[in-house]
XYZ file of C-alpha atoms in Angstrom:
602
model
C 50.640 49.149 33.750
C 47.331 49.457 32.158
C 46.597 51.093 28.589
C 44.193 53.971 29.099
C 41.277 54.703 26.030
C 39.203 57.648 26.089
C 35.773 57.073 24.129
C 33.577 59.387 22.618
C 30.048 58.195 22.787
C 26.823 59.531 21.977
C 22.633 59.076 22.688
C 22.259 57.169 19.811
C 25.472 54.746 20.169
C 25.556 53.900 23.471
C 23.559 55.019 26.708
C 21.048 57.039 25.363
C 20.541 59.206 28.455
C 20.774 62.469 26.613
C 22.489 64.695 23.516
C 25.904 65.332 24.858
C 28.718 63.355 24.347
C 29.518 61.621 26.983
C 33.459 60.077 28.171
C 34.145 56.726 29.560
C 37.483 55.370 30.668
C 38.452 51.894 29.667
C 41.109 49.891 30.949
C 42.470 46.769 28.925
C 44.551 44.108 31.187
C 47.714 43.962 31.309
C 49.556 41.027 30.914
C 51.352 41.048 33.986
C 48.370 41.209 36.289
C 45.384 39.551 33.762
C 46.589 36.314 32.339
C 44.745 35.834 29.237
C 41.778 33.726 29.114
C 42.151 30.826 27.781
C 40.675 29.280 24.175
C 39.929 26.298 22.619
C 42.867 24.594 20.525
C 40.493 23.973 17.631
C 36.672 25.068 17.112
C 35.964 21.292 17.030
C 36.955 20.940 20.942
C 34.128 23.340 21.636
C 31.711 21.530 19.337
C 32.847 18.059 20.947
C 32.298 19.717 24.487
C 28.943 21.089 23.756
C 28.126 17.371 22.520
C 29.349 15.630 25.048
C 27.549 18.235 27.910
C 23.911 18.465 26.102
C 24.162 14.588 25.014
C 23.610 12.824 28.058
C 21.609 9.998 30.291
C 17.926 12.430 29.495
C 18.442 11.629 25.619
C 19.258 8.053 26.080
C 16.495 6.988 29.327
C 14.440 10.046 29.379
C 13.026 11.180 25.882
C 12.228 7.232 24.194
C 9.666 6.673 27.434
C 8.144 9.953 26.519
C 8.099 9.600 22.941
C 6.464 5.759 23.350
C 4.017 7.569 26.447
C 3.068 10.434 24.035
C 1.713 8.736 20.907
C 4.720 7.818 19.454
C 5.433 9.955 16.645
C 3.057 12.548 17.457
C 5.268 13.180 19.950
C 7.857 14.194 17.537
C 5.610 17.727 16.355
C 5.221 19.804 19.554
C 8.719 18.654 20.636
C 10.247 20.246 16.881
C 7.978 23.431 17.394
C 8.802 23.920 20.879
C 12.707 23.314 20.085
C 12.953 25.839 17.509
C 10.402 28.318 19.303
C 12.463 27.698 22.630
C 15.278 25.778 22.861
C 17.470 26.503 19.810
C 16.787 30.311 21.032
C 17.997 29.807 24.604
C 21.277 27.661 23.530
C 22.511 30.267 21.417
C 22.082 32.875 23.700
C 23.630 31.260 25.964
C 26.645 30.844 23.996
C 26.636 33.972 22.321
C 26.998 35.989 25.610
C 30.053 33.813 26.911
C 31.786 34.549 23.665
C 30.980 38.596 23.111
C 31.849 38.682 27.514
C 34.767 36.251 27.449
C 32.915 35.351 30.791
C 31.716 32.730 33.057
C 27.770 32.640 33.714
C 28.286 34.868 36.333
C 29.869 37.887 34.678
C 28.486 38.173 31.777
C 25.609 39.603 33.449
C 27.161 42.772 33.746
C 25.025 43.529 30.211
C 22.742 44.370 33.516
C 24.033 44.619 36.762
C 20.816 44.958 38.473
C 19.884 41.681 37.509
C 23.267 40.292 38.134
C 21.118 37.517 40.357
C 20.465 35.611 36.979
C 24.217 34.725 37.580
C 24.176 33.410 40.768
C 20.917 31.480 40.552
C 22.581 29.045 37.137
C 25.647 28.951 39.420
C 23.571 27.586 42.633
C 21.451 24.949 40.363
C 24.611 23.908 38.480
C 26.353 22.976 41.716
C 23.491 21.257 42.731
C 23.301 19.176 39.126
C 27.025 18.850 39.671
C 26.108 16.922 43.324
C 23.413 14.353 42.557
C 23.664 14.003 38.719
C 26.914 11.999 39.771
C 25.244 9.565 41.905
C 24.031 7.866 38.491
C 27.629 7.474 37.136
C 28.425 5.929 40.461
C 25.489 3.102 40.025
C 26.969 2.806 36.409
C 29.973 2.123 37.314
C 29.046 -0.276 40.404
C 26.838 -2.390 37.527
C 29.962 -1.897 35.288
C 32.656 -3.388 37.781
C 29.748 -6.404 38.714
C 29.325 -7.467 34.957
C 32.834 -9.129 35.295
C 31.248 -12.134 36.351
C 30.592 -15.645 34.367
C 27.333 -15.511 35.646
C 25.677 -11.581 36.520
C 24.712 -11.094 39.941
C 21.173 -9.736 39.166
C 20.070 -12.701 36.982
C 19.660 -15.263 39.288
C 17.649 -16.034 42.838
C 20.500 -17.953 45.031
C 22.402 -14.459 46.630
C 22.733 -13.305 50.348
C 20.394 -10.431 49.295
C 17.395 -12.410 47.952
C 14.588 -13.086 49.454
C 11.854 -16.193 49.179
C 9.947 -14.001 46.460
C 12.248 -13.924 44.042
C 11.504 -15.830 40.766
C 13.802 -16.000 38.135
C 11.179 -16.595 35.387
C 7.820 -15.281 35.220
C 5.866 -17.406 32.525
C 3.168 -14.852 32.380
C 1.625 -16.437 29.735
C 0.870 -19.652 31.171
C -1.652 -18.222 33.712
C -3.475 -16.485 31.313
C -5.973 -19.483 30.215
C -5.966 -20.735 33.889
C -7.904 -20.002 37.039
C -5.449 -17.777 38.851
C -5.281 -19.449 42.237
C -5.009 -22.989 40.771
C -2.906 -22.712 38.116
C 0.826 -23.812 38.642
C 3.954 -23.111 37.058
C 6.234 -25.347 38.790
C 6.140 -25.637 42.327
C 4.216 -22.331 42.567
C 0.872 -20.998 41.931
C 0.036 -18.124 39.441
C -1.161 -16.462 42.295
C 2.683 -16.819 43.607
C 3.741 -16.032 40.742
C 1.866 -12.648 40.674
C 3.543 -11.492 43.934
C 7.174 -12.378 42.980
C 10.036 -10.210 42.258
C 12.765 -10.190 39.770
C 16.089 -10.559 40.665
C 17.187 -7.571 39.015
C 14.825 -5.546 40.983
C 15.965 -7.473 44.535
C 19.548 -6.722 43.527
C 18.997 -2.919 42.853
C 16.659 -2.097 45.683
C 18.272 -4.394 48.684
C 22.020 -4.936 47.035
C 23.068 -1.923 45.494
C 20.497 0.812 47.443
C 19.574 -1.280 50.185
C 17.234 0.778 50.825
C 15.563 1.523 54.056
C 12.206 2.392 55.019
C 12.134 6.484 54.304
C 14.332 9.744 54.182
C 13.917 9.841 58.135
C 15.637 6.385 58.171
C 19.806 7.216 56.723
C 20.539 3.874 57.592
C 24.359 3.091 57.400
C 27.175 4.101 54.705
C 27.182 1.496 51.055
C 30.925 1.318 51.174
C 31.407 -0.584 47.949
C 29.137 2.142 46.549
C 31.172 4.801 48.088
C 34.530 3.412 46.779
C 32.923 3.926 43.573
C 31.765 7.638 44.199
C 34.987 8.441 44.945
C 36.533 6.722 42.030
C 34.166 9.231 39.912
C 34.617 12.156 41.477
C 38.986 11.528 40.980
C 37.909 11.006 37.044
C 35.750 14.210 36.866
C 38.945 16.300 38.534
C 41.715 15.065 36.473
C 39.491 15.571 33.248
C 38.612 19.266 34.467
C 42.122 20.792 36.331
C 43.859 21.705 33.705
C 41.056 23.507 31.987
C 39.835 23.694 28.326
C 43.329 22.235 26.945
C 42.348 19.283 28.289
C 39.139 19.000 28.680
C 38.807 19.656 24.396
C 40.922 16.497 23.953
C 39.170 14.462 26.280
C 35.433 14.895 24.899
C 36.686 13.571 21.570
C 36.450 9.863 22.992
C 33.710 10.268 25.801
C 31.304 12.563 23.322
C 32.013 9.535 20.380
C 32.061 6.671 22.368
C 28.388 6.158 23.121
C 27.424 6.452 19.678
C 29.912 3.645 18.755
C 27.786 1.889 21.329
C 24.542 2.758 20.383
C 25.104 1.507 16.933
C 26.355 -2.018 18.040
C 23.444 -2.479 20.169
C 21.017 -0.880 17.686
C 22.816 -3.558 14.850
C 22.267 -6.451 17.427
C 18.985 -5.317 19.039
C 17.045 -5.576 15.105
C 18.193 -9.022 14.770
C 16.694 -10.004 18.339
C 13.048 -11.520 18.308
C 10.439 -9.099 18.711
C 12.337 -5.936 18.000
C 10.353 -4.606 15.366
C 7.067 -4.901 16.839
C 9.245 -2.860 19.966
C 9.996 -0.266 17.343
C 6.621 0.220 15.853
C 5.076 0.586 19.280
C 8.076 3.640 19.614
C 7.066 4.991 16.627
C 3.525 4.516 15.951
C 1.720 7.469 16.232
C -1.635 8.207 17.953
C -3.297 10.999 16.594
C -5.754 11.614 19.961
C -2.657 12.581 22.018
C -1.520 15.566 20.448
C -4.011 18.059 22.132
C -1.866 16.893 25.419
C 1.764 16.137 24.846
C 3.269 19.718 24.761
C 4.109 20.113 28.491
C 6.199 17.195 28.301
C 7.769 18.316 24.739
C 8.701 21.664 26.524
C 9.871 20.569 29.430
C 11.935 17.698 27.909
C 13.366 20.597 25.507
C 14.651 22.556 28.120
C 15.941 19.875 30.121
C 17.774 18.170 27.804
C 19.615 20.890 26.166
C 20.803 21.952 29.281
C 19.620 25.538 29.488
C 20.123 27.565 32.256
C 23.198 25.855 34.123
C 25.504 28.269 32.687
C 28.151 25.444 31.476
C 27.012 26.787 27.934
C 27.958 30.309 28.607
C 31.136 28.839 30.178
C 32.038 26.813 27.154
C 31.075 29.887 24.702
C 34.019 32.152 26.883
C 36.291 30.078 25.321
C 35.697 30.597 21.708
C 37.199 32.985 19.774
C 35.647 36.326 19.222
C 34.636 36.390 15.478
C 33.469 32.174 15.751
C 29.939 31.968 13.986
C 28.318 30.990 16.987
C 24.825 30.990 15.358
C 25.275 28.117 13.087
C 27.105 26.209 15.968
C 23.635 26.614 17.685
C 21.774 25.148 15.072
C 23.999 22.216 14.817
C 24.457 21.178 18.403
C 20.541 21.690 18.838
C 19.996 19.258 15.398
C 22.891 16.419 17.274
C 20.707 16.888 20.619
C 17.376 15.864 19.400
C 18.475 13.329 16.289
C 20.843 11.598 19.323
C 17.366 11.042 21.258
C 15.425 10.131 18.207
C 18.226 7.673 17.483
C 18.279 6.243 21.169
C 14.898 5.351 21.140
C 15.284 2.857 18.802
C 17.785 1.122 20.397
C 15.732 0.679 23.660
C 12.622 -0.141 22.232
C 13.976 -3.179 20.136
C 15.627 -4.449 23.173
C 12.610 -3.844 25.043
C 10.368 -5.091 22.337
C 12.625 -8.351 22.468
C 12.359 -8.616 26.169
C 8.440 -8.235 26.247
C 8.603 -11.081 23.268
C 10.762 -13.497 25.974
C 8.364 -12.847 28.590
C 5.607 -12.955 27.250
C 3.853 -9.709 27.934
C 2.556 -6.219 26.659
C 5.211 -4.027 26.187
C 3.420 -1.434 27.986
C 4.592 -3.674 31.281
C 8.414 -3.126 30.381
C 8.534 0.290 29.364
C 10.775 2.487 31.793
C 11.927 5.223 32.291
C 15.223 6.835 34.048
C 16.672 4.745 36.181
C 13.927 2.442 36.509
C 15.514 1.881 32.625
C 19.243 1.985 33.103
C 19.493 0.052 36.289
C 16.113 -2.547 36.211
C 14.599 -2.804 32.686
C 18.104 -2.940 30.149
C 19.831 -5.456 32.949
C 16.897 -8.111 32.782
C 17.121 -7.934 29.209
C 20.640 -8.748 29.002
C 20.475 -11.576 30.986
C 17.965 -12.744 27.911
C 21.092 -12.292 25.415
C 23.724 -14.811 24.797
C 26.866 -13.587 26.422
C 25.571 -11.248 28.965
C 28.253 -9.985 30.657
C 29.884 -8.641 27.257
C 26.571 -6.451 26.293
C 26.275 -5.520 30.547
C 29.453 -4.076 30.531
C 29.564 -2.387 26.968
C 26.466 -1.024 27.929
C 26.858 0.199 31.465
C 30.235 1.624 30.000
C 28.564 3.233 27.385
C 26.305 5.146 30.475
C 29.466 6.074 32.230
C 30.870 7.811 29.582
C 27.884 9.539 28.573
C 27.411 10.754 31.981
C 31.166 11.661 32.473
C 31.362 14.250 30.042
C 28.011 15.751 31.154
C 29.470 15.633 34.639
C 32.802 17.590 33.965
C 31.679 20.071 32.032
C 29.226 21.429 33.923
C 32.126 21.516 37.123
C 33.992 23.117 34.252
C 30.795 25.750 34.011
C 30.510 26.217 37.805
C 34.711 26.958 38.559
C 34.994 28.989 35.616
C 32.070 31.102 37.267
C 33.673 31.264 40.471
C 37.421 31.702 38.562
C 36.011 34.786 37.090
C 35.190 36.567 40.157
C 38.457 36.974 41.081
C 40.297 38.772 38.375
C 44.187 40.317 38.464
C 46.499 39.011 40.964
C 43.791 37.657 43.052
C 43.344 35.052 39.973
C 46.950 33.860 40.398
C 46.233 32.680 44.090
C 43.596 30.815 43.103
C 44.783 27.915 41.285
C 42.132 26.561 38.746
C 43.823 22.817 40.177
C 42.647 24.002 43.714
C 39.379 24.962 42.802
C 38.650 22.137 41.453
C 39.649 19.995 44.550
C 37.545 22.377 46.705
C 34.236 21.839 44.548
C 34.812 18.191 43.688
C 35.121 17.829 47.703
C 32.361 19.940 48.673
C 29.783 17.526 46.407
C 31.520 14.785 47.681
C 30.795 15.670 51.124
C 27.247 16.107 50.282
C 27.027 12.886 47.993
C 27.713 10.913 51.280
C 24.332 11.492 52.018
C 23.303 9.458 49.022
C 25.130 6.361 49.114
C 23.123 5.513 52.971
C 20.418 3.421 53.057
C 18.595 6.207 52.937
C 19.935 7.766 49.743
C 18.363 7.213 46.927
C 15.175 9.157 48.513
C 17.851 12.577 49.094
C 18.832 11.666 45.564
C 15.164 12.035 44.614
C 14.878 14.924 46.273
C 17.749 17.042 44.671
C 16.225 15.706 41.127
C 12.534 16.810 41.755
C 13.407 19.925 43.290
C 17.079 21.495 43.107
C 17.792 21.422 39.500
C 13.660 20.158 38.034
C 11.687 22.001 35.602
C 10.366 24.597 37.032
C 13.928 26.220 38.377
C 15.079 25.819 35.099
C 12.047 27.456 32.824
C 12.511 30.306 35.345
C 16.138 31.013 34.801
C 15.319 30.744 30.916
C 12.292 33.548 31.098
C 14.307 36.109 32.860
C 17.333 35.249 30.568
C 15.490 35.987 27.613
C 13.456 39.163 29.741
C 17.023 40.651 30.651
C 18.534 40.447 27.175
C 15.603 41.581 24.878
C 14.014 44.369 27.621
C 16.619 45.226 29.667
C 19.481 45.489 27.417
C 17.892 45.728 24.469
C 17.378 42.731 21.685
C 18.423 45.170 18.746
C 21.334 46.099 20.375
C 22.659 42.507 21.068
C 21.319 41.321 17.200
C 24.293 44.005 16.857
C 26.733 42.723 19.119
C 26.422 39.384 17.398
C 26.562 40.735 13.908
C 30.262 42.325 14.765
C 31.209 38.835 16.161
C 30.198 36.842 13.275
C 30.146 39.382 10.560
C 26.304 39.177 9.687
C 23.339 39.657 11.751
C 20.718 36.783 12.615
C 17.659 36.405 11.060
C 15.160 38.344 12.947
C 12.970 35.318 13.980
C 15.558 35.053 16.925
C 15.004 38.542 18.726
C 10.971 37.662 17.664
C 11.504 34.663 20.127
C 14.116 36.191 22.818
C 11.162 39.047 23.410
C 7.830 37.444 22.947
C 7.694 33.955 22.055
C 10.057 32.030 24.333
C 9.130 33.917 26.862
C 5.620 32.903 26.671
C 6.448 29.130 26.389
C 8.462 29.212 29.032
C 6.453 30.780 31.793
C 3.006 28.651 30.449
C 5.127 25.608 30.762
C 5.869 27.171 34.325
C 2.943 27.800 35.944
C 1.255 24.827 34.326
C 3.767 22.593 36.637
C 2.964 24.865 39.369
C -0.679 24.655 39.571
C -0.538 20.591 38.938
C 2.228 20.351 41.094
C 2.104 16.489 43.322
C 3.849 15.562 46.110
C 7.083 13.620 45.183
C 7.002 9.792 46.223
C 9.120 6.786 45.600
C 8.045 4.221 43.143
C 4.055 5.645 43.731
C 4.272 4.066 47.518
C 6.272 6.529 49.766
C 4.839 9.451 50.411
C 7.723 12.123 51.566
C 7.241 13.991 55.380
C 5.934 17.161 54.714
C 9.694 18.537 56.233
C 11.298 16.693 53.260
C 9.433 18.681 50.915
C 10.098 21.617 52.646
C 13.727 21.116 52.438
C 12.930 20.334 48.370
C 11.728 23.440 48.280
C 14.049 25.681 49.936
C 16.828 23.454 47.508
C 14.641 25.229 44.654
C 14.085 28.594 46.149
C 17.263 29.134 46.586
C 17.888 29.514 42.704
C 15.136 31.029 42.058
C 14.708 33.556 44.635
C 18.703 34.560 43.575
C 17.338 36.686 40.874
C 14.505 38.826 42.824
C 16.802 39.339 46.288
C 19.317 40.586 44.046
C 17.651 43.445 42.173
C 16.082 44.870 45.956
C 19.296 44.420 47.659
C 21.040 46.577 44.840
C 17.728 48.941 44.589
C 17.881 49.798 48.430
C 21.432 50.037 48.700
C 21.815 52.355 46.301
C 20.800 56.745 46.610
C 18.696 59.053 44.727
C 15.707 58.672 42.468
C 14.376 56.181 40.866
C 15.648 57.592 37.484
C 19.149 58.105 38.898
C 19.683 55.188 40.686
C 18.491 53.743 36.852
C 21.555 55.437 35.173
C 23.968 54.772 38.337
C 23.783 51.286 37.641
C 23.934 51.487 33.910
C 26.857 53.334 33.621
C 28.927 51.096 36.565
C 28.362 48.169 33.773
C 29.620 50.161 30.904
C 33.419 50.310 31.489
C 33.470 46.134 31.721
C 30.795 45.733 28.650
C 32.791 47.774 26.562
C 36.041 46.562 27.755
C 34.861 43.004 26.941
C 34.238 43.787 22.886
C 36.390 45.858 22.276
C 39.896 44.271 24.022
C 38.703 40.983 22.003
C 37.861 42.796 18.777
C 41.350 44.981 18.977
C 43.422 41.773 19.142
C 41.602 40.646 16.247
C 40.144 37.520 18.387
């Protein structure tokens, strides 16, 4: 049932082993046995999904605190430079392979089958993004169901879950001209007053965590938390079962919905009291800190446009052949970085407002990821007339953001798993199945993180399974497989018959020197300064927890060098033959991919 072509190729077209011509057999798929892949309806459903996957919680909690931590604007040069140098290079190879394979991020490494690993290690650190990154839309939508209340649950000192330290207000500023131990503010010393905790931070840490003493201590099950786990994880499978037909309509209100948000708050945050001296101290540069900001500009590059997951290369499959990729690139790399630009605006005039109420530096409210979206924004609604209205607009506004982000990268990780099972073994499993199966497997897993005990396993996947340094490795051999292995002149030419012109040169420049370089600097600069992860600078982990962090990151990593000695010992002969064995067993499904796609005209 298959169509059989016979090609002529020689030295100079394809293998380049020797002079003679030499014949390989290429079998298109049938449509009885090969269903055709799917496609978006409209480009714009793969733009809105790329948005709505790279756009998430580390532009909106992650990239204002190290903007404001770096200098301000200074901040704002190495991050450009390292974005065009190695981000924007990454992201469209990533989605330039997906569309040329009209693969998942596991098969369209068969450019290279000895290094087919690469594949399996995005797949491993994309199911474990897809496990704790959900945890946060959980505690956003626990905070969102709570803000339903005349008067919010974390703003005042009279709940079961209080204790005799909490203070409501602080009044900083009326210890400052007074001796510290006989000053009073009320009934209570300044010295009291020092030692006293905020609501806010009593209701995260002993309402919504209540959190025990250390990872060795799982305590018992949240169940209000869990209730809304599971109410996630039943959103994040009904927006990803029926595959890219869906999933392109849905994006269009959860990758547009948080700017609609950011705007309101940004319009009400400049009319709030101390906003603009919140934004100057965002934006204010400090010309001695550029000498030491670039680790954090690369590594907030890299995480933030998502690189190395694989969900690109998923949502790329899905294109059609001759879309011009390359200027997609540019643009969803220019929405990434303007979206955090724009986001740290609106947290630093709310911020800037809330140091103005209280009475302190601003230095002493700046946060960062959580410590932002669950302690730092909540106290400073409770400062705002109506709270309730701006707590739940804006801990809707972090659902949403994280929802997308969420589905699409379980879309990534089953379209991965999809495509390892082509012809009739495709029909018995059911992308709706599939679905279940991973949504249940991280839910098993996630149980682990709404204990007592959770939030330090939830600090533990973050640090380790899906950090930095797995990702900057992923992203070196990437670009060492495509520009040395397969060649970066012959994929500027694969690209150049998708979208009809070849890029400019500065890209293969980057794929084989540059980005390389930046990427493994940036890597073993967070190996040799590597520290210990803790909790809030007090817990100290057991030396078996970090051993378990580390065999979470290991196992990506170590994907890529197992696989190229399992394949070199299992195969026979020389060096050199065993060289062209494994060249030629990719050729059939390489050139299958382009040209099936290019003779349907897709």
């Amino acid at each position: 049932q298959a169509q059989l072509i016979v090609i002529q190729c020689t030295k100079r077209e394809l293998l380049r082993i020797n002079d003679r011509p030499i014949t390989l057999s290429v079998f298109f798929r049938s449509e009885g046995r090969y269903p055709e892949r799917e496609q978006w309806t409209r480009q714009m459903d793969f733009i809105m999904s790329c948005v709505g996957f790279a756009v998430g919680l580390g532009n909106v909690w992650r990239f204002p605190y190290l903007c404001y931590k770096n200098g301000g604007g200074v901040f704002l040069i190495p991050y450009l430079i390292i974005g065009v140098v190695g981000g924007i290079p990454i992201f469209f190879l990533e989605i330039a392979l997906g569309q040329f394979m009209k693969a998942g991020s596991i098969n369209v490494w068969n450019i290279a089958p000895l290094f087919k690993g690469l594949g399996y290690a995005s797949m491993v650190i994309v199911f474990f993004c897809n496990t704790y990154y959900i945890m946060v839309l959980a505690w956003a939508f626990y905070y969102f169901i709570k803000s339903f209340n005349a008067t919010l649950p974390w703003s005042t000192c009279d709940n079961p879950w209080n204790t005799p330290s909490c203070i409501e207000i602080f009044h900083h500023e009326d210890c400052l001209n007074g001796t510290i131990g006989n000053t009073t503010y009320g009934n209570m010393t300044c010295e009291e007053l020092a030692d006293g905790r905020s609501p806010i931070i009593e209701f995260w840490e002993n309402k919504v965590l209540n959190i025990s003493q250390g990872l060795d201590y799982p305590g018992s099950i949240n169940w209000e938390l869990l209730l809304c786990l599971a109410a996630v994880w039943v959103m994040v499978y009904f927006c990803v079962w029926k595959g890219v037909k869906s999933t392109g309509k849905i994006v269009y209100f959860t990758a547009t919905f948080p700017y609609v948000v950011l705007i309101i708050l940004l319009v009400r945050g400049v009319t709030l009291p101390g906003a603009y001296d919140g934004i100057m101290y965002y934006i204010k540069p400090d010309w001695s800190k550029l000498g030491e900001v670039w680790i954090d500009a690369g590594t907030q590059i890299f995480f933030s446009y998502a690189i190395g997951l694989g969900a690109l290369t998923a949502l790329g499959s899905y294109n059609r052949f001759n879309n011009d990729c390359y200027k997609d690139a540019f643009m969803l790399a220019l929405i990434n970085s303007g979206t955090s630009f724009f986001a740290g605006f609106v947290v630093f005039a709310i911020l800037g407002f809330m140091a103005n109420e209280q009475g302190v530096d601003i230095s002493q409210v700046a946060e960062t990821g959580p410590g932002l979206a669950f302690i730092a924004y909540p106290k400073a609604v409770t400062l705002m007339p109506m709270p309730p209205v701006w707590a739940a607009l804006f801990f809707f506004m972090l659902l949403v953001l994280g929802l997308d982000s969420q589905f699409v990268g379980v879309e990534g990780f089953v379209t991965g798993i999809l495509d390892l099972f082509p012809g009739k073994y495709y029909m018995r499993y059911k992308r709706e199945i599939s679905v279940a199966i991973c949504c249940l497997m991280c839910f098993i897993i996630d149980l682990s993180m709404v204990t007592q005990g959770g939030m330090y396993v939830f600090q533990l996947f973050d640090y380790y399974s899906a950090s930095g340094m797995t990702l900057l490795w992923q992203a070196f051999w990437e670009c060492i497989v495509v520009s040395w292995v397969y060649g970066a002149d012959r994929f500027m030419d694969d690209i150049a018959r998708m979208i009809g012109y070849r890029p400019f040169p500065w890209m293969k420049w980057c794929w084989s020197f540059i980005t390389p370089c930046v990427c493994i600097g940036i890597f073993l600069f967070h190996l040799f300064n590597y520290k210990p992860l803790t909790y809030n600078n007090t817990y100290v982990y057991p030396w078996w927890g970090e051993v378990i962090g580390w065999c979470m990151a290991l196992m990506s990593m170590l994907c890529i060098p197992v696989s190229v000695l399992y394949k070199l010992c299992r195969a026979t002969g020389t060096f050199k033959e065993v060289s062209i064995n494994i060249i030629l067993c990719s050729l059939p499904t390489w050139v299958a991919a382009s040209l099936a796609v290019r003779a349907l005209g897709q």
